[in-house]
Amino acid sequence: MLNRRRFLSHSCGLGVSAATASTTALTLGLTRSVAASTTDGYKALVCILLAGGNDSYNMLLPYDQDQYDEYAKIRSDLALEFDSLLPLSNQTNEGRSYALHAGFDEIRQIYEAGDLAFVANVGTLIEPVDAEAIRAKTAKLPLGLFSHSDQIAQWQSAISYRRSSSFGWGGRMADLLDPNPANGLSMNISLAGTNLFQTGAKVNPYTIFNRGDGANTVWLFPELWSNGIDIHEVIRDILGVEEKNMLRREYSRRLEGAMDNRDTIVNAIRSAPEFETQFSDNYFSATLRQIARVIGARNVLGQGRQTFFVQYGGWDHHFNVVGYQESMLPVLSKGLDEFRSALQELGEFENVVTFTISDFGRTLTSNGQGSDHGWGGHHMVMGSEVKGGTMYGSYPELSDSSPLDVGRGIYIPTTSVEQYFAELALWFGVSPSDLDEVLPGVRNFYSPESRVAPMGFLV
C-alpha cells in the first residue's frame, strides 16, 4: 500500500506538473481586475440551451382556425391535431390566439399565472433584413447561417458578423459586474462544462455537476483513503513545496485554487436550506435541482449576481420530430415547473429569470420525416419579474406567400438576439452605457440611450 510518506516523496520527485487533475478542478473562475460597476441585491439568470435546433413551431402554434389551417397545410405530416392543443387564454395585440403542444401542460399553467412569457420569432441578425434583399443578395447575413456550430456560437456570443469571437455575452457581463469576487468563485456557473456564453476576457465559468454536492474531489478520488489519509491534505502538502519552474508554480497555484473553489461550493451547497419540491428522475430536472441548491446557498457564497448555463440536447429532429417532441417537451415543461416551485420555496423566484436559447428554428415544411435547419424560432422567459401571460415580438403570419419566408418555410427573424438579450442584461444590472460592450451589435436594433425597454417583458 502506498503510504503518505512514499506518496509525498514520489510526487515531489515527479514534480507537481506531472499530476493530472480533472478538467472540472481546473475550470476555475479566474478573476483579475476591479469591478466596473456595483450591483444591489441578488439576481440570477438561468440560460437553457435546447441544443440541436428546437422545432418551436410545434411548441407554440396558431389557434385561430384560418392560421391553424395554413399551419397544417404547410407542415403536412408534421402538423399536430387541432383537438390535441392546449389553448392559451389571451390574444396578442393583433387579436390572434395561440396554443401549446399537449406536453406543455405545466408551461401553460405557469403562463396563465403570469410567470412566463413567449418571445416570438427570435434569431441571429446583423441588421434588419427582408426576403427581397436576401434574394437580391444585398442583405448582410449572419455567417454560417443554418450551421449548428456557427449559430450555436452566435446565440452565445451575440456576435453574428464574425466567427472568431472568444467571449460570450454572459462572460462580458461578468467582466463588468463581478470580475473579482471576494470568495474567488466565478459568478458564472455551468452545469454543461466550458461554454462560450459564460466565457469572458477576465472571468471563466466554474463547472459543477448535477449529482452529489456539485464538485468532484481532485482526481475523482474519495476524500479519505482506506487508511484514513486525507487526499486533499496530502496534495496541499505537495503544493507547499517551493517550485523554481514557472510553469510548475502556476500549475500549483491553479490546482490549489481549484481545491479551494471545490471546498467553497461543496460547503455552501451542504449548508443550503432543503426544499420539499420533488424533482423528476431525469438529467434536466436533476440539473435544475442543483442550480436551485446553489441559489439556496447564495448568502453563504456572498454573490450578488450569478448566471447558470444548462444544456438540454437532442433537438436536431430531421426525422420523427412529432414523436421525439412528444417525449422531450414534457420533460422541459415538468422540469421548469419543478424549478419554479423550488425557487418559490427558497423565496428567490422573484430574483431569478430563466430563458431558453437554441441553435435556430426549423423549416415549417417537412422533409418527409422531420424538419430541417431554419432561422427564426420562439422562446420562453420565466420568472416572477417577467410580465407573463402574453407574447412579445411578432409571431409570423403563416402563408406560402409570406414576405418573411425565404424558402421551405424558413422565416426571417423579426426579433434579434440582441433585443432579446438586452432586456435580460439591463434587468441583470448592466447599465445602458455598458450595453454596447456586452452586446456589440445592439445599436442596429435598439438605442441604449432610450428610456424604452428593448422588448418590455421584464419589470
PDB file of C-alpha atoms in Angstrom, residues 86-211:
ATOM      1  CA  LEU A  86     -53.594  23.451 -25.194  1.00  0.00           C
ATOM      2  CA  PRO A  87     -55.101  26.877 -25.979  1.00  0.00           C
ATOM      3  CA  LEU A  88     -53.770  29.987 -24.240  1.00  0.00           C
ATOM      4  CA  SER A  89     -56.416  32.205 -22.694  1.00  0.00           C
ATOM      5  CA  ASN A  90     -55.464  35.591 -24.064  1.00  0.00           C
ATOM      6  CA  GLN A  91     -54.839  37.027 -27.512  1.00  0.00           C
ATOM      7  CA  THR A  92     -51.913  39.002 -28.867  1.00  0.00           C
ATOM      8  CA  ASN A  93     -52.151  42.695 -29.718  1.00  0.00           C
ATOM      9  CA  GLU A  94     -53.021  41.637 -33.262  1.00  0.00           C
ATOM     10  CA  GLY A  95     -56.048  39.736 -31.964  1.00  0.00           C
ATOM     11  CA  ARG A  96     -54.553  36.347 -32.702  1.00  0.00           C
ATOM     12  CA  SER A  97     -54.866  33.262 -30.465  1.00  0.00           C
ATOM     13  CA  TYR A  98     -52.193  30.648 -29.852  1.00  0.00           C
ATOM     14  CA  ALA A  99     -51.868  27.217 -28.296  1.00  0.00           C
ATOM     15  CA  LEU A 100     -49.196  24.929 -26.919  1.00  0.00           C
ATOM     16  CA  HIS A 101     -48.101  21.369 -27.540  1.00  0.00           C
ATOM     17  CA  ALA A 102     -50.051  18.861 -25.431  1.00  0.00           C
ATOM     18  CA  GLY A 103     -46.886  18.087 -23.469  1.00  0.00           C
ATOM     19  CA  PHE A 104     -46.666  21.660 -22.165  1.00  0.00           C
ATOM     20  CA  ASP A 105     -49.390  21.484 -19.527  1.00  0.00           C
ATOM     21  CA  GLU A 106     -47.138  22.860 -16.744  1.00  0.00           C
ATOM     22  CA  ILE A 107     -45.854  25.590 -19.051  1.00  0.00           C
ATOM     23  CA  ARG A 108     -49.424  26.633 -19.796  1.00  0.00           C
ATOM     24  CA  GLN A 109     -50.162  26.852 -16.070  1.00  0.00           C
ATOM     25  CA  ILE A 110     -47.073  28.983 -15.432  1.00  0.00           C
ATOM     26  CA  TYR A 111     -48.005  31.193 -18.386  1.00  0.00           C
ATOM     27  CA  GLU A 112     -51.578  31.619 -17.190  1.00  0.00           C
ATOM     28  CA  ALA A 113     -50.263  32.505 -13.711  1.00  0.00           C
ATOM     29  CA  GLY A 114     -48.337  35.377 -15.298  1.00  0.00           C
ATOM     30  CA  ASP A 115     -44.883  33.951 -14.585  1.00  0.00           C
ATOM     31  CA  LEU A 116     -43.898  33.023 -18.139  1.00  0.00           C
ATOM     32  CA  ALA A 117     -43.881  34.811 -21.481  1.00  0.00           C
ATOM     33  CA  PHE A 118     -43.089  33.752 -25.034  1.00  0.00           C
ATOM     34  CA  VAL A 119     -40.738  35.710 -27.267  1.00  0.00           C
ATOM     35  CA  ALA A 120     -41.659  35.011 -30.881  1.00  0.00           C
ATOM     36  CA  ASN A 121     -39.519  34.656 -33.989  1.00  0.00           C
ATOM     37  CA  VAL A 122     -36.101  35.409 -32.499  1.00  0.00           C
ATOM     38  CA  GLY A 123     -32.885  34.786 -34.387  1.00  0.00           C
ATOM     39  CA  THR A 124     -29.393  35.926 -35.270  1.00  0.00           C
ATOM     40  CA  LEU A 125     -29.207  39.079 -37.387  1.00  0.00           C
ATOM     41  CA  ILE A 126     -26.603  41.653 -38.314  1.00  0.00           C
ATOM     42  CA  GLU A 127     -29.237  44.201 -39.288  1.00  0.00           C
ATOM     43  CA  PRO A 128     -32.965  44.092 -40.085  1.00  0.00           C
ATOM     44  CA  VAL A 129     -33.485  42.331 -43.420  1.00  0.00           C
ATOM     45  CA  ASP A 130     -36.309  41.206 -45.705  1.00  0.00           C
ATOM     46  CA  ALA A 131     -36.696  38.383 -48.178  1.00  0.00           C
ATOM     47  CA  GLU A 132     -36.366  40.707 -51.177  1.00  0.00           C
ATOM     48  CA  ALA A 133     -32.919  41.914 -50.045  1.00  0.00           C
ATOM     49  CA  ILE A 134     -31.871  38.325 -49.417  1.00  0.00           C
ATOM     50  CA  ARG A 135     -32.952  37.255 -52.904  1.00  0.00           C
ATOM     51  CA  ALA A 136     -31.139  40.266 -54.381  1.00  0.00           C
ATOM     52  CA  LYS A 137     -28.053  39.308 -52.332  1.00  0.00           C
ATOM     53  CA  THR A 138     -27.787  42.790 -50.858  1.00  0.00           C
ATOM     54  CA  ALA A 139     -28.585  41.790 -47.286  1.00  0.00           C
ATOM     55  CA  LYS A 140     -25.932  41.403 -44.622  1.00  0.00           C
ATOM     56  CA  LEU A 141     -26.496  37.946 -43.175  1.00  0.00           C
ATOM     57  CA  PRO A 142     -25.044  36.099 -40.182  1.00  0.00           C
ATOM     58  CA  LEU A 143     -22.032  33.997 -41.083  1.00  0.00           C
ATOM     59  CA  GLY A 144     -22.706  30.279 -41.296  1.00  0.00           C
ATOM     60  CA  LEU A 145     -26.471  30.651 -41.295  1.00  0.00           C
ATOM     61  CA  PHE A 146     -28.115  27.218 -40.741  1.00  0.00           C
ATOM     62  CA  SER A 147     -24.814  25.758 -39.430  1.00  0.00           C
ATOM     63  CA  HIS A 148     -25.039  24.216 -35.961  1.00  0.00           C
ATOM     64  CA  SER A 149     -21.556  25.282 -34.874  1.00  0.00           C
ATOM     65  CA  ASP A 150     -21.836  28.838 -36.174  1.00  0.00           C
ATOM     66  CA  GLN A 151     -25.340  29.538 -34.968  1.00  0.00           C
ATOM     67  CA  ILE A 152     -24.923  27.995 -31.540  1.00  0.00           C
ATOM     68  CA  ALA A 153     -21.817  30.172 -31.103  1.00  0.00           C
ATOM     69  CA  GLN A 154     -23.649  33.293 -32.273  1.00  0.00           C
ATOM     70  CA  TRP A 155     -26.506  32.762 -29.833  1.00  0.00           C
ATOM     71  CA  GLN A 156     -23.949  32.523 -27.035  1.00  0.00           C
ATOM     72  CA  SER A 157     -21.650  35.338 -28.169  1.00  0.00           C
ATOM     73  CA  ALA A 158     -24.314  37.697 -29.597  1.00  0.00           C
ATOM     74  CA  ILE A 159     -21.907  38.364 -32.466  1.00  0.00           C
ATOM     75  CA  SER A 160     -23.076  37.301 -35.926  1.00  0.00           C
ATOM     76  CA  TYR A 161     -20.653  39.145 -38.210  1.00  0.00           C
ATOM     77  CA  ARG A 162     -17.518  37.100 -37.462  1.00  0.00           C
ATOM     78  CA  ARG A 163     -16.560  33.592 -36.443  1.00  0.00           C
ATOM     79  CA  SER A 164     -13.593  34.392 -34.208  1.00  0.00           C
ATOM     80  CA  SER A 165     -15.404  35.553 -31.076  1.00  0.00           C
ATOM     81  CA  SER A 166     -13.725  34.187 -27.960  1.00  0.00           C
ATOM     82  CA  PHE A 167     -16.151  35.629 -25.445  1.00  0.00           C
ATOM     83  CA  GLY A 168     -19.858  35.298 -24.733  1.00  0.00           C
ATOM     84  CA  TRP A 169     -22.302  37.949 -23.637  1.00  0.00           C
ATOM     85  CA  GLY A 170     -22.635  36.314 -20.205  1.00  0.00           C
ATOM     86  CA  GLY A 171     -18.850  36.411 -19.858  1.00  0.00           C
ATOM     87  CA  ARG A 172     -18.757  40.068 -20.863  1.00  0.00           C
ATOM     88  CA  MET A 173     -21.417  40.812 -18.222  1.00  0.00           C
ATOM     89  CA  ALA A 174     -19.310  39.091 -15.575  1.00  0.00           C
ATOM     90  CA  ASP A 175     -16.234  41.077 -16.666  1.00  0.00           C
ATOM     91  CA  LEU A 176     -18.223  44.242 -15.972  1.00  0.00           C
ATOM     92  CA  LEU A 177     -20.227  43.311 -12.904  1.00  0.00           C
ATOM     93  CA  ASP A 178     -18.110  40.908 -10.840  1.00  0.00           C
ATOM     94  CA  PRO A 179     -14.601  40.243 -12.177  1.00  0.00           C
ATOM     95  CA  ASN A 180     -13.030  39.919  -8.723  1.00  0.00           C
ATOM     96  CA  PRO A 181     -15.425  38.186  -6.272  1.00  0.00           C
ATOM     97  CA  ALA A 182     -14.401  38.123  -2.655  1.00  0.00           C
ATOM     98  CA  ASN A 183     -14.664  34.339  -2.402  1.00  0.00           C
ATOM     99  CA  GLY A 184     -12.759  33.716  -5.657  1.00  0.00           C
ATOM    100  CA  LEU A 185     -15.670  31.789  -7.188  1.00  0.00           C
ATOM    101  CA  SER A 186     -16.899  32.925 -10.594  1.00  0.00           C
ATOM    102  CA  MET A 187     -20.410  34.335 -10.771  1.00  0.00           C
ATOM    103  CA  ASN A 188     -20.832  32.215 -13.941  1.00  0.00           C
ATOM    104  CA  ILE A 189     -21.607  28.618 -13.016  1.00  0.00           C
ATOM    105  CA  SER A 190     -22.034  25.990 -15.699  1.00  0.00           C
ATOM    106  CA  LEU A 191     -23.839  22.673 -15.480  1.00  0.00           C
ATOM    107  CA  ALA A 192     -22.649  21.841 -19.007  1.00  0.00           C
ATOM    108  CA  GLY A 193     -18.880  22.298 -18.906  1.00  0.00           C
ATOM    109  CA  THR A 194     -16.942  25.074 -20.571  1.00  0.00           C
ATOM    110  CA  ASN A 195     -19.152  27.172 -22.833  1.00  0.00           C
ATOM    111  CA  LEU A 196     -18.865  30.338 -24.874  1.00  0.00           C
ATOM    112  CA  PHE A 197     -21.830  32.143 -23.279  1.00  0.00           C
ATOM    113  CA  GLN A 198     -20.159  32.424 -19.865  1.00  0.00           C
ATOM    114  CA  THR A 199     -16.573  32.967 -21.036  1.00  0.00           C
ATOM    115  CA  GLY A 200     -15.185  36.483 -20.673  1.00  0.00           C
ATOM    116  CA  ALA A 201     -11.815  38.164 -21.002  1.00  0.00           C
ATOM    117  CA  LYS A 202     -11.418  38.130 -17.209  1.00  0.00           C
ATOM    118  CA  VAL A 203     -13.983  35.615 -15.982  1.00  0.00           C
ATOM    119  CA  ASN A 204     -14.438  31.970 -16.953  1.00  0.00           C
ATOM    120  CA  PRO A 205     -17.312  29.692 -15.949  1.00  0.00           C
ATOM    121  CA  TYR A 206     -16.909  27.397 -12.982  1.00  0.00           C
ATOM    122  CA  THR A 207     -18.256  23.938 -13.789  1.00  0.00           C
ATOM    123  CA  ILE A 208     -20.275  21.832 -11.371  1.00  0.00           C
ATOM    124  CA  PHE A 209     -22.264  18.629 -11.825  1.00  0.00           C
ATOM    125  CA  ASN A 210     -25.914  17.757 -11.287  1.00  0.00           C
ATOM    126  CA  ARG A 211     -25.031  14.888  -8.972  1.00  0.00           C
TER     127      ARG A 211
END
